[in-house]
Tab-separated table of C-alpha atoms in Angstrom:
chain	number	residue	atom	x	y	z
A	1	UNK	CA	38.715	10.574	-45.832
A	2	UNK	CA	36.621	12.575	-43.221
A	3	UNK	CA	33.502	11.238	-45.275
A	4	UNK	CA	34.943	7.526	-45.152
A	5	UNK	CA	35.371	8.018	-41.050
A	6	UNK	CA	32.001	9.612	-40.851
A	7	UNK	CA	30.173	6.611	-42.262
A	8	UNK	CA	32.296	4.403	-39.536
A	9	UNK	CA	31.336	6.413	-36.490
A	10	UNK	CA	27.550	6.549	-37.905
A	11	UNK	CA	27.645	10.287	-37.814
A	12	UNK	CA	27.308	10.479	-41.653
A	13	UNK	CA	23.953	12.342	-42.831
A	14	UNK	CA	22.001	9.803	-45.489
A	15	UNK	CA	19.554	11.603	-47.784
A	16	UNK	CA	17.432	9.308	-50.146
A	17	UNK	CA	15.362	11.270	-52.990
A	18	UNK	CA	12.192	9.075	-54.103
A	19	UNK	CA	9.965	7.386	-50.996
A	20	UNK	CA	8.881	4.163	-53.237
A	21	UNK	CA	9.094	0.539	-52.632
A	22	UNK	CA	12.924	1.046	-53.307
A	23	UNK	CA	13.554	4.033	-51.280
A	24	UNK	CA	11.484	3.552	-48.118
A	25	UNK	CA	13.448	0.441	-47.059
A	26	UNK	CA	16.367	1.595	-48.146
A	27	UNK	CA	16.072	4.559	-45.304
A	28	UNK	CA	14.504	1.799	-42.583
A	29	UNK	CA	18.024	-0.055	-43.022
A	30	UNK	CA	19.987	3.101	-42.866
A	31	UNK	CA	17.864	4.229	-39.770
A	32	UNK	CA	18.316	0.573	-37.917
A	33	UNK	CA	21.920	0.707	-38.343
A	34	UNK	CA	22.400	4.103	-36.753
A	35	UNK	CA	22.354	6.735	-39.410
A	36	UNK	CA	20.376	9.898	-39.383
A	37	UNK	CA	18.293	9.790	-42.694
A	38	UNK	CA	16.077	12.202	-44.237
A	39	UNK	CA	13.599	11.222	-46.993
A	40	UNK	CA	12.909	13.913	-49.768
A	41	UNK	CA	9.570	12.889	-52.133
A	42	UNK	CA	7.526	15.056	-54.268
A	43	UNK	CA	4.402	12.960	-53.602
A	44	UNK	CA	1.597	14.582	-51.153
A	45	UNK	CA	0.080	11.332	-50.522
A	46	UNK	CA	3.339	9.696	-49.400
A	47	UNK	CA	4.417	12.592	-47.141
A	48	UNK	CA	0.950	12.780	-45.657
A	49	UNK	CA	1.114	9.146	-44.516
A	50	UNK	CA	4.856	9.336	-43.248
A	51	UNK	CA	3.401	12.118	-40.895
A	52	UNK	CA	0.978	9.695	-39.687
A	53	UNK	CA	3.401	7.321	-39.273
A	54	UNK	CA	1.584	4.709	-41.933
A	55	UNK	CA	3.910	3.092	-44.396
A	56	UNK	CA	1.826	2.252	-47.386
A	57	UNK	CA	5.341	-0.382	-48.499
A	58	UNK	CA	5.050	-3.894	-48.279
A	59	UNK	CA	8.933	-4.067	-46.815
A	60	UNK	CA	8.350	-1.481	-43.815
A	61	UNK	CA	5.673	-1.658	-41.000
A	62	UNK	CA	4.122	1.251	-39.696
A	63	UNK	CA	5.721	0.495	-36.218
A	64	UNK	CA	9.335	-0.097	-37.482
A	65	UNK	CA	8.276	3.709	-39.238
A	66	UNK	CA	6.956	4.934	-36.095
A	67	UNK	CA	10.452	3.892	-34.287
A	68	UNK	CA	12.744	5.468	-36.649
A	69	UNK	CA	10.692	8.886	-36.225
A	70	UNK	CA	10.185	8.713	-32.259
A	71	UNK	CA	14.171	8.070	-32.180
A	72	UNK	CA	15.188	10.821	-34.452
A	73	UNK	CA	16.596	8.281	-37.175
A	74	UNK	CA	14.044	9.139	-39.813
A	75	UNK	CA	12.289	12.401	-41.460
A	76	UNK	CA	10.275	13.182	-44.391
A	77	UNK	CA	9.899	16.001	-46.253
A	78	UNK	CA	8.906	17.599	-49.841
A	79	UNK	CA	11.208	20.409	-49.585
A	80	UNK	CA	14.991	19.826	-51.362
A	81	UNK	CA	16.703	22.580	-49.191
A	82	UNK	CA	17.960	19.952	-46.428
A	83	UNK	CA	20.028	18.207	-49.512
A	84	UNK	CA	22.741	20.458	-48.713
A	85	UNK	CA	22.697	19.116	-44.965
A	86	UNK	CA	23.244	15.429	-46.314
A	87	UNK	CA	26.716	13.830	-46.724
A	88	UNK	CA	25.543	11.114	-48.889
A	89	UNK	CA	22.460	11.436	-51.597
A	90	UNK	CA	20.518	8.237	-53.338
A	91	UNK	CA	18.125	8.900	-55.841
A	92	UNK	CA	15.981	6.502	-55.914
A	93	UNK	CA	12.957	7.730	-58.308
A	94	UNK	CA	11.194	5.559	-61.179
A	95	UNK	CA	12.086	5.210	-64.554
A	96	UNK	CA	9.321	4.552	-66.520
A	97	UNK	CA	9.037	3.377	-70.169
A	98	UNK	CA	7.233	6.302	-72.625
A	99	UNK	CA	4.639	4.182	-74.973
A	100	UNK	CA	7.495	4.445	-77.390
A	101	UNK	CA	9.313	2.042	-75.438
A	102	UNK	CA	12.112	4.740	-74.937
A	103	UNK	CA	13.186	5.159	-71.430
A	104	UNK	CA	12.345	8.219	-69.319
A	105	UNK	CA	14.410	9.537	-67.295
A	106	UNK	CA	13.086	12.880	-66.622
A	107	UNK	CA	12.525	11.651	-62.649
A	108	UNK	CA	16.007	11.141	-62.730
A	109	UNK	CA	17.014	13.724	-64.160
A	110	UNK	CA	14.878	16.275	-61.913
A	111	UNK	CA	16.127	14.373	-58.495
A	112	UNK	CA	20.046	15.399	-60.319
A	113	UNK	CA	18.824	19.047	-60.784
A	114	UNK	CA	17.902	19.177	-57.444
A	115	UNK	CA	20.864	17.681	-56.109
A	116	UNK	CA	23.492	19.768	-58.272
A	117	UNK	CA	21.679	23.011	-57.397
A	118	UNK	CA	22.889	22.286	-53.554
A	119	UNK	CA	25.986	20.188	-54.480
A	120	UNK	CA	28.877	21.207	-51.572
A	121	UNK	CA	32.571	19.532	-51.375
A	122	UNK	CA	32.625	16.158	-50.038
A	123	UNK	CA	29.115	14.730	-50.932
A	124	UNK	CA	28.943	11.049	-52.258
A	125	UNK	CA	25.640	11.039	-54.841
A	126	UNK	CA	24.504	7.392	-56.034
A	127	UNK	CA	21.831	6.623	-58.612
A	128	UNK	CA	19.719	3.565	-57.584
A	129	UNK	CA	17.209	3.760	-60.373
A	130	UNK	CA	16.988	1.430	-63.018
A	131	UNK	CA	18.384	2.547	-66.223
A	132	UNK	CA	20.014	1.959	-69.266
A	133	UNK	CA	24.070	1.916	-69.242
A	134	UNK	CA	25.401	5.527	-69.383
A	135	UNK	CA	22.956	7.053	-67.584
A	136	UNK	CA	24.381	7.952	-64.718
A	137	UNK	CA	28.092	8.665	-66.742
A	138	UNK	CA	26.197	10.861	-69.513
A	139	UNK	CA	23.095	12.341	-67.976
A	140	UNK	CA	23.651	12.875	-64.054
A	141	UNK	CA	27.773	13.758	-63.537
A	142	UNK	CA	27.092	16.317	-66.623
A	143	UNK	CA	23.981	17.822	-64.547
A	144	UNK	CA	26.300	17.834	-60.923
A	145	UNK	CA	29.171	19.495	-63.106
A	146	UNK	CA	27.188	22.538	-63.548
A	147	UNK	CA	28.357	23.386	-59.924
A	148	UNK	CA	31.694	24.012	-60.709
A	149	UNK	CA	32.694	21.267	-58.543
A	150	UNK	CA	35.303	18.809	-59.579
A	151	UNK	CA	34.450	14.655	-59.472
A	152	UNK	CA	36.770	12.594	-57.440
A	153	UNK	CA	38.173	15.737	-55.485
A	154	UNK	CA	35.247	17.767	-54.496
A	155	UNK	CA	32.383	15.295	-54.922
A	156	UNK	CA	31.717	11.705	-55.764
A	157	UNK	CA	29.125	9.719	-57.822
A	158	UNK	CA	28.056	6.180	-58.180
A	159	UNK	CA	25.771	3.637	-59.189
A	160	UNK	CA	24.446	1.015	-56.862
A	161	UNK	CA	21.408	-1.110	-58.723
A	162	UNK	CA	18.530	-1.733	-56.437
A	163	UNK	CA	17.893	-5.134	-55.516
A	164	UNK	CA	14.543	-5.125	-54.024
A	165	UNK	CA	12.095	-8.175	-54.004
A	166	UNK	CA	9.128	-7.152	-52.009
A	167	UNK	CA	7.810	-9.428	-49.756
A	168	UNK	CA	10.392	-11.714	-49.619
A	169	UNK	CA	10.560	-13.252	-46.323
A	170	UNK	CA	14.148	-14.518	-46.783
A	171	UNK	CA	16.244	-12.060	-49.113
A	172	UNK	CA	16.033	-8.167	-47.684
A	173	UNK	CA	18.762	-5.588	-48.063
A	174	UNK	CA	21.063	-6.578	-45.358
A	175	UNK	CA	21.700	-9.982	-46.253
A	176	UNK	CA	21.082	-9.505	-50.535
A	177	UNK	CA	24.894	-8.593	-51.668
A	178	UNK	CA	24.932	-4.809	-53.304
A	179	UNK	CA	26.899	-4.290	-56.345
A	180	UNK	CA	28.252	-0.410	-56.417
A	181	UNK	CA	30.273	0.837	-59.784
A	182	UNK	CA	31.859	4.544	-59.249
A	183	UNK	CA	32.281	6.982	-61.908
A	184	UNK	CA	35.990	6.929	-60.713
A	185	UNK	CA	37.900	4.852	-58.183
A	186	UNK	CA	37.411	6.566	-54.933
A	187	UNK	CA	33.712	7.157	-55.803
A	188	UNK	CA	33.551	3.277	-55.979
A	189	UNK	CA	35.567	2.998	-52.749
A	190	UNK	CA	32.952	5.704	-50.794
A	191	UNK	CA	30.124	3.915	-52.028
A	192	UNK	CA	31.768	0.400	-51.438
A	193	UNK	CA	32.165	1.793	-47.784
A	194	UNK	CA	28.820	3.651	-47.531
A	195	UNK	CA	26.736	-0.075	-48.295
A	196	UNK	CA	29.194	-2.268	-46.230
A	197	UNK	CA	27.446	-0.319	-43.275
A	198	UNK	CA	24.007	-2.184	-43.773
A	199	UNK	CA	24.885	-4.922	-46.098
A	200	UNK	CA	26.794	-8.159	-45.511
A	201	UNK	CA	28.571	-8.297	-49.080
A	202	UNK	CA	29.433	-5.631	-51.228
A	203	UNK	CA	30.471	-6.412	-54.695
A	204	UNK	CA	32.376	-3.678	-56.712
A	205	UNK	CA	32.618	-3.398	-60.382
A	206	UNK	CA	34.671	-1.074	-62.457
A	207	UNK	CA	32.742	1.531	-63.250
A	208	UNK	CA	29.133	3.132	-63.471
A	209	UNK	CA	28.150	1.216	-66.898
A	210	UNK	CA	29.143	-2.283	-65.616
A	211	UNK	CA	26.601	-1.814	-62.291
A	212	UNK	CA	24.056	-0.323	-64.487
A	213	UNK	CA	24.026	-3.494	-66.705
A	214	UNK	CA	24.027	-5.636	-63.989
A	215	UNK	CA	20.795	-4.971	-62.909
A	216	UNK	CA	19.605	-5.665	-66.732
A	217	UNK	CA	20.961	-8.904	-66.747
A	218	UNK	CA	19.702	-10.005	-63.795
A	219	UNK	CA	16.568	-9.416	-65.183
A	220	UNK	CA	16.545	-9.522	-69.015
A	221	UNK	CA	17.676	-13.579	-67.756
A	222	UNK	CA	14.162	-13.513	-65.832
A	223	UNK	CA	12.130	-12.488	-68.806
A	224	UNK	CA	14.202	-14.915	-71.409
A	225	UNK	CA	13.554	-17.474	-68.709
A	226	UNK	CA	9.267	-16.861	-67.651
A	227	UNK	CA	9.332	-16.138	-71.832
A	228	UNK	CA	10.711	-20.175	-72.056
A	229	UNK	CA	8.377	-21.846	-69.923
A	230	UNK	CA	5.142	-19.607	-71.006
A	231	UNK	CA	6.119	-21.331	-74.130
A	232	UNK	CA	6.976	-24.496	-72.660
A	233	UNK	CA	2.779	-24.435	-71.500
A	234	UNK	CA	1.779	-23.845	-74.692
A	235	UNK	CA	4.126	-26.636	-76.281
A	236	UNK	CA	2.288	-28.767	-73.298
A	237	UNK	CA	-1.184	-28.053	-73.850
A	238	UNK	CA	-0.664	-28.948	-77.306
A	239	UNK	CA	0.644	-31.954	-76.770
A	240	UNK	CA	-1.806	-32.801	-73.897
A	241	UNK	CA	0.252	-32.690	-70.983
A	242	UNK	CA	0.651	-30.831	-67.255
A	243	UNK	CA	3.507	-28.325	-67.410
A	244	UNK	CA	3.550	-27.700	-63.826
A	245	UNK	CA	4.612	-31.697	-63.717
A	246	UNK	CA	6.964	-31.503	-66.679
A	247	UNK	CA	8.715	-28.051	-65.049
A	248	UNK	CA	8.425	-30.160	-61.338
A	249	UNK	CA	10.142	-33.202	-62.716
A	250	UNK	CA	12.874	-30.815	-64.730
A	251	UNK	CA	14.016	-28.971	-61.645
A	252	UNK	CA	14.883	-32.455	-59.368
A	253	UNK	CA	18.028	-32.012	-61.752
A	254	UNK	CA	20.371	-31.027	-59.774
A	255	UNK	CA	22.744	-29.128	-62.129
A	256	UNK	CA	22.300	-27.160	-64.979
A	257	UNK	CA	18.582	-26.320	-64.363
A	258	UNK	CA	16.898	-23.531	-62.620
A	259	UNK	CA	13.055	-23.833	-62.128
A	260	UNK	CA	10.960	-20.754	-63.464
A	261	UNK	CA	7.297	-20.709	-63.978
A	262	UNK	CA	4.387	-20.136	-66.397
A	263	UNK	CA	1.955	-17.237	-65.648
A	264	UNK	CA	-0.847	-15.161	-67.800
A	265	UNK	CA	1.875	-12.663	-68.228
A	266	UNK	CA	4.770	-10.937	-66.640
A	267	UNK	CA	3.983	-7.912	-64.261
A	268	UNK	CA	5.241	-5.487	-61.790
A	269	UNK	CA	7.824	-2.807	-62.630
A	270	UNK	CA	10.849	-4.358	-63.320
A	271	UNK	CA	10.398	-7.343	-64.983
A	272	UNK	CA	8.193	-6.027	-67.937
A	273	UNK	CA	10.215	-2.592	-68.285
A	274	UNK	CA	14.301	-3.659	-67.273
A	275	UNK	CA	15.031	-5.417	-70.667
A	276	UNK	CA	13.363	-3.055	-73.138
A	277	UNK	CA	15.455	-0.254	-71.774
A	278	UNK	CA	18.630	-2.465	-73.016
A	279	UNK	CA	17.199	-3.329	-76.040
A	280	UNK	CA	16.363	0.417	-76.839
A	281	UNK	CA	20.633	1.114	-75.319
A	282	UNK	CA	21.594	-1.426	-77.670
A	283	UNK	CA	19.050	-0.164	-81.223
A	284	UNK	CA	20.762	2.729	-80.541
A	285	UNK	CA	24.275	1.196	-81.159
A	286	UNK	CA	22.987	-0.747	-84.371
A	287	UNK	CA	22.531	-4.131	-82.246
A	288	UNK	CA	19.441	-5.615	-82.423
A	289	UNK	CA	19.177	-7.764	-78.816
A	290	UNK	CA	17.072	-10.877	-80.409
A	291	UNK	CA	17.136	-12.556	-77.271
A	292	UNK	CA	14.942	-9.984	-75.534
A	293	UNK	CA	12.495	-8.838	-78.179
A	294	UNK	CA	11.260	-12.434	-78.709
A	295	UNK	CA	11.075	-12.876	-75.086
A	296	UNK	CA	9.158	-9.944	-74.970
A	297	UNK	CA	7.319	-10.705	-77.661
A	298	UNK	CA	6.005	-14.132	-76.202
A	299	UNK	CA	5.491	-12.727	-72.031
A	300	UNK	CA	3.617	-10.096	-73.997
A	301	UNK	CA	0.924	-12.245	-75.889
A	302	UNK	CA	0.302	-14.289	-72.222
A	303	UNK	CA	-2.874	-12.627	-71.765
A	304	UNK	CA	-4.433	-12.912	-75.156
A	305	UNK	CA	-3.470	-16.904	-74.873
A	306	UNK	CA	-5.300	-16.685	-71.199
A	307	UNK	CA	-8.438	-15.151	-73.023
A	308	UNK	CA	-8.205	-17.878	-75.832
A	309	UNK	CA	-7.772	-20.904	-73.049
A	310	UNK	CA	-10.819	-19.137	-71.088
A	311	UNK	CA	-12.481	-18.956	-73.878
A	312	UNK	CA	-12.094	-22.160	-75.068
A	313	UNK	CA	-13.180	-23.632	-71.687
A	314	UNK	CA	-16.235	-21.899	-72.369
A	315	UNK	CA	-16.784	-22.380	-75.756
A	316	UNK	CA	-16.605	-26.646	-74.261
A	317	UNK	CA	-20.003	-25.713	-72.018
A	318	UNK	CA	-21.839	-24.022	-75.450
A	319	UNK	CA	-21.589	-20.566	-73.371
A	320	UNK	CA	-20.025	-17.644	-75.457
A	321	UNK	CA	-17.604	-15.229	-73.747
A	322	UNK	CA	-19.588	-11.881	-74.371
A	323	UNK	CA	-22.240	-12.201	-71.265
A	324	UNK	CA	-20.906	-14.985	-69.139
A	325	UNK	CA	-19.477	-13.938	-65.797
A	326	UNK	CA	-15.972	-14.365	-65.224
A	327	UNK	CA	-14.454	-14.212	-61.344
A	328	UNK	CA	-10.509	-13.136	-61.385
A	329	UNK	CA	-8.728	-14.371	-58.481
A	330	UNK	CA	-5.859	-11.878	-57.994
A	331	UNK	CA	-5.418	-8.685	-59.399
A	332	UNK	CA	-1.431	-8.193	-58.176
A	333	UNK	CA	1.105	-8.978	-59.833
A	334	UNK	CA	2.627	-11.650	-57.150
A	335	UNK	CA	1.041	-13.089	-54.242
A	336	UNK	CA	0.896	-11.541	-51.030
A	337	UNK	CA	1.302	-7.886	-52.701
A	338	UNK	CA	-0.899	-5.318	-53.362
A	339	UNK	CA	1.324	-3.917	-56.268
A	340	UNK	CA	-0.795	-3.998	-59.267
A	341	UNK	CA	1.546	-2.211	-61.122
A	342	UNK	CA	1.806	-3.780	-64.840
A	343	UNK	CA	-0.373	-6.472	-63.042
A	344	UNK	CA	-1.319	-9.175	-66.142
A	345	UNK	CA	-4.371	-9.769	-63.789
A	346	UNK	CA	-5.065	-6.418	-65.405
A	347	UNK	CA	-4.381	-7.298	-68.995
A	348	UNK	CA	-6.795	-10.179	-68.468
A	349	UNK	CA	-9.145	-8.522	-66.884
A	350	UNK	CA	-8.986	-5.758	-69.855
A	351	UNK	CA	-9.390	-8.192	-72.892
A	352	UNK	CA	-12.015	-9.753	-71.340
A	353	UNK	CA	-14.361	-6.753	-70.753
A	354	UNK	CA	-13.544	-5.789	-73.736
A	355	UNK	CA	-14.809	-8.736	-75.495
A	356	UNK	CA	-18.323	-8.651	-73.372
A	357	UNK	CA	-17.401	-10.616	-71.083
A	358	UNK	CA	-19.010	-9.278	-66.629
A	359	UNK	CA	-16.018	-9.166	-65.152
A	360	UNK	CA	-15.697	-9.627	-61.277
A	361	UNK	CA	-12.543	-9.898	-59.247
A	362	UNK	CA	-11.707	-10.924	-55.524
A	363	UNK	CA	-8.180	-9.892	-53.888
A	364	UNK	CA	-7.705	-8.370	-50.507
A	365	UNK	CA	-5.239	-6.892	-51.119
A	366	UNK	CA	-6.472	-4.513	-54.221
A	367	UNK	CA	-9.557	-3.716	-52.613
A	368	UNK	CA	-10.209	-1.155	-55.969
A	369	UNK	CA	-9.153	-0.974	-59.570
A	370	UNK	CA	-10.587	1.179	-62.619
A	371	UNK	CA	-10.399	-0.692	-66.008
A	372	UNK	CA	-11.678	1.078	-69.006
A	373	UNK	CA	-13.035	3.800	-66.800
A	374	UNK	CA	-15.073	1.309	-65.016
A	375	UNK	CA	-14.387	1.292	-60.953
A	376	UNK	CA	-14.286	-2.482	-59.568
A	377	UNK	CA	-14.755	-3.385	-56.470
A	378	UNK	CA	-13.014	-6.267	-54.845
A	379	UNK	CA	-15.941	-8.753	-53.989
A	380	UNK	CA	-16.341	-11.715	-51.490
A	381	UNK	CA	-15.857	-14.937	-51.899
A	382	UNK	CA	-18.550	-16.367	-50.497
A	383	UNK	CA	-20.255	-19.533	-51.659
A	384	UNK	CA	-22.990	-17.737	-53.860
A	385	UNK	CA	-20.154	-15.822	-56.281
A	386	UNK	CA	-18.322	-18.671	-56.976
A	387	UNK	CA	-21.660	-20.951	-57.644
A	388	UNK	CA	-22.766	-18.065	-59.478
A	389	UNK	CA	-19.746	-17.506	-61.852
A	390	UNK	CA	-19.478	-19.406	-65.746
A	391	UNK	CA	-15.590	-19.598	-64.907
A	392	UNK	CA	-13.329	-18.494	-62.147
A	393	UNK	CA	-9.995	-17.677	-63.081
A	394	UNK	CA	-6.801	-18.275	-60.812
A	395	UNK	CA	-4.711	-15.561	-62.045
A	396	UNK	CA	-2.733	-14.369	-58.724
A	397	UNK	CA	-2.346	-17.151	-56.278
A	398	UNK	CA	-2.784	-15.749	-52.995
A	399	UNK	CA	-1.983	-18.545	-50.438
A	400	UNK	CA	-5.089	-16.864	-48.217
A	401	UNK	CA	-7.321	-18.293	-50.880
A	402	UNK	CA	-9.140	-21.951	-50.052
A	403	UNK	CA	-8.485	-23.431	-53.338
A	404	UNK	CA	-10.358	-26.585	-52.516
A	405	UNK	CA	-13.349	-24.657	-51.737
A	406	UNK	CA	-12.880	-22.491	-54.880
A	407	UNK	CA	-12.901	-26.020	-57.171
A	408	UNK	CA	-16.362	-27.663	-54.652
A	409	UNK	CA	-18.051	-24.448	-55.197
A	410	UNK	CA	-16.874	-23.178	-58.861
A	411	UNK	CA	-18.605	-24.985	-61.699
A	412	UNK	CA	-15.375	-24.647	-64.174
A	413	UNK	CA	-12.089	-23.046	-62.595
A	414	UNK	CA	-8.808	-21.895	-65.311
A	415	UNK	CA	-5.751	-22.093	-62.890
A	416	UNK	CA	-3.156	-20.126	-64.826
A	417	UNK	CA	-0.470	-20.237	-61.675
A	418	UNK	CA	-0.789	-23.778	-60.562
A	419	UNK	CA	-3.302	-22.930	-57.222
A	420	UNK	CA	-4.942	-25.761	-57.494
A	421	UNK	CA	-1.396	-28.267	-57.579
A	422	UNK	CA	-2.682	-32.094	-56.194
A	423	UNK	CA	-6.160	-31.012	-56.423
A	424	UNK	CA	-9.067	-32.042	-58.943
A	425	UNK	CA	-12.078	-31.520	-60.325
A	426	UNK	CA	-14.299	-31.949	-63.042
A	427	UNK	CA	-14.278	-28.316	-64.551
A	428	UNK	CA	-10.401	-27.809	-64.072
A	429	UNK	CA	-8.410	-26.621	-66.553
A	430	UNK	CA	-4.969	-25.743	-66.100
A	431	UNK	CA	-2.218	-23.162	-68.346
């Protein structure tokens, strides 16, 4: 109870483990509503630009960060002692895949161990990371129960999957609905309270395992979905038709269809990531999910069909792939990001160095990459590199990009995200 009337009188001390794209804006709602909030990373980097008052996330400008320090709301640090000071703890640290394709969840498991080593009565602990169902039931209460302390009397523990989309002008955390599953009822009831301070809609579920799977179905349905229509373009080019117009024409349906869109591959760190760490849940129970290896299967092999279409366009001009000069537009994973993480610009960029090809790329937001230990450079796009370049290929579309200049200048463009949509030109060729 006094927890449940210290989150209504804003007196309640937030403490959110992991400074990330999830984390960040997580404490920069927290802050805006009222709350004191402390942020806890192990990253140098990050801590050294939160001292400077520079947000390096997409969702959080470095004024907004500036204001929450200047008015007490917000503090960094890389120490774990103030944990003990907090009334309320979200971890909310990466979980990546090993090259196994087993999850790890040794970042999880740390941010726990640092947690249960300061645990005190009446702390509320959520996990935010994504992870497979049972994480938080079998892997974080067990690590929090070394403290001698007793769930659902002297502490409480939740899970609360992170919704985050960055750069979304329209959905951000207030108005997305957050779904919150407790590892017992009055944990779900704390955290239930705890998010119906900055969100509009809460949703509860009944426990830890049904949040946890929430978050994989909302995205194992993107990947089934993007796996579909990356078909769907293949189906299309075979048969000699636009996809973008057979997908356009689909979606003025309106019931029982839901628009989703071709690409060189799937990137970022969800969508690649979220399903395989059901699928490995699942192996482990002697269920094999079908659904979401094939769709992984087919996202997966989008860049090797890009380097085939590329190729192919090409191959139509006599000019072989090893030595012609290929410009990448994009090297994020979505527009108006510089998240490159899992980027399929990447991929594409990979296979075709690797197959001889002089690879340059423009984006400005990625103003660097390294691929095969080689350091690019973003470059301009000025009138002499696309004239200069045996194909440019659309693989991010940036909206800051002049796509009709791109097709006057370019002498054969490969539009793999539908950039150049009710424009034309001679050396066009769309996924």
């Amino acid at each position: 109870m006094n927890l449940r009337l210290r989150l209504s009188d804003k007196s309640a001390r937030i403490g959110i483990l992991g400074l990330g794209y999830v984390g960040l804006p997580l404490a920069m709602e927290f802050a805006r509503k009222g709350f004191r909030v402390t942020g806890f990373d192990v990253s140098p980097e990050r801590l050294n630009f939160l001292s400077k008052g520079k947000s390096y996330v997409l969702d959080v400008s470095s004024a907004e960060l500036k204001r929450a320090v200047k008015n007490g709301r917000f503090s960094a640090s890389g120490k774990f002692d103030g944990l003990a000071e907090q009334d309320v703890l979200i971890i909310c640290v990466q979980t990546p895949l090993r090259k196994t394709k087993e999850p790890d969840v040794s970042n999880i498991l740390a941010a726990a161990g640092e947690v249960g080593r300061r645990l005190r009565k009446g702390q509320l602990v959520v996990l935010e990371s994504t992870t497979y169902p049972g994480t938080t039931r079998e892997m974080v209460l067990p690590v929090l129960q070394k403290s001698g302390l007793k769930l659902g009397k002297d502490f409480y523990l939740a899970f609360s999957p992170e919704r985050v989309d960055p750069g979304n002008p329209t959905y951000r955390i207030a108005n997305t609905p957050k779904v919150v599953g407790g590892a017992e009822a009055q944990s779900t009831r704390l955290a239930a309270d705890l998010y119906a301070e900055i969100v509009e809609e809460v949703v509860p579920v009944t426990s830890t395992e049904a949040a946890e799977l929430v978050k994989l179905l909302e995205n194992s349905f993107r990947a089934v979905n993007i796996a579909l229509v990356n078909e769907m373009a293949q189906i299309c080019h075979r048969l000699g038709l636009d996809v973008w117009e057979v997908i356009a024409a689909a979606a003025t349906k309106p019931f029982g269809f839901m628009p989703f869109f071709p690409g060189p591959g799937i990137g970022g760190h969800c969508i690649p990531k979220d399903p395989q760490l059901l699928s490995w849940k699942m192996k482990t129970l002697n269920f094999e999910p079908r659904f979401i290896q094939l769709a992984s299967a087919i996202n997966g092999a989008m860049p090797d069909y890009t380097l085939g279409r590329i190729t192919s366009l090409l191959n139509a001009a006599r000019k072989p792939l090893n030595g012609s000069k290929i410009l990448v537009l994009g090297a994020s994973y979505k527009p108006g990001s510089s998240d490159s993480r899992e980027s399929p610009s990447i991929d594409v960029m990979t296979l075709l160095m690797q197959a001889g090809a002089k690879v340059s790329y423009h984006d400005a937001y990625v103003p660097a990459l390294e691929i095969l230990g080689k350091r690019l450079e973003s470059v301009a796009l000025s009138g002499k590199t696309l004239a200069s370049a045996d194909c440019v290929a659309i693989l991010t579309a940036h909206r800051e990009v002049d796509y009709r200049r791109v097709l006057r200048l370019a002498r054969r463009v490969f539009d793999a995200r539908n950039a150049t949509r009710g424009l034309g030109a001679p050396g066009l060729s769309k996924l």
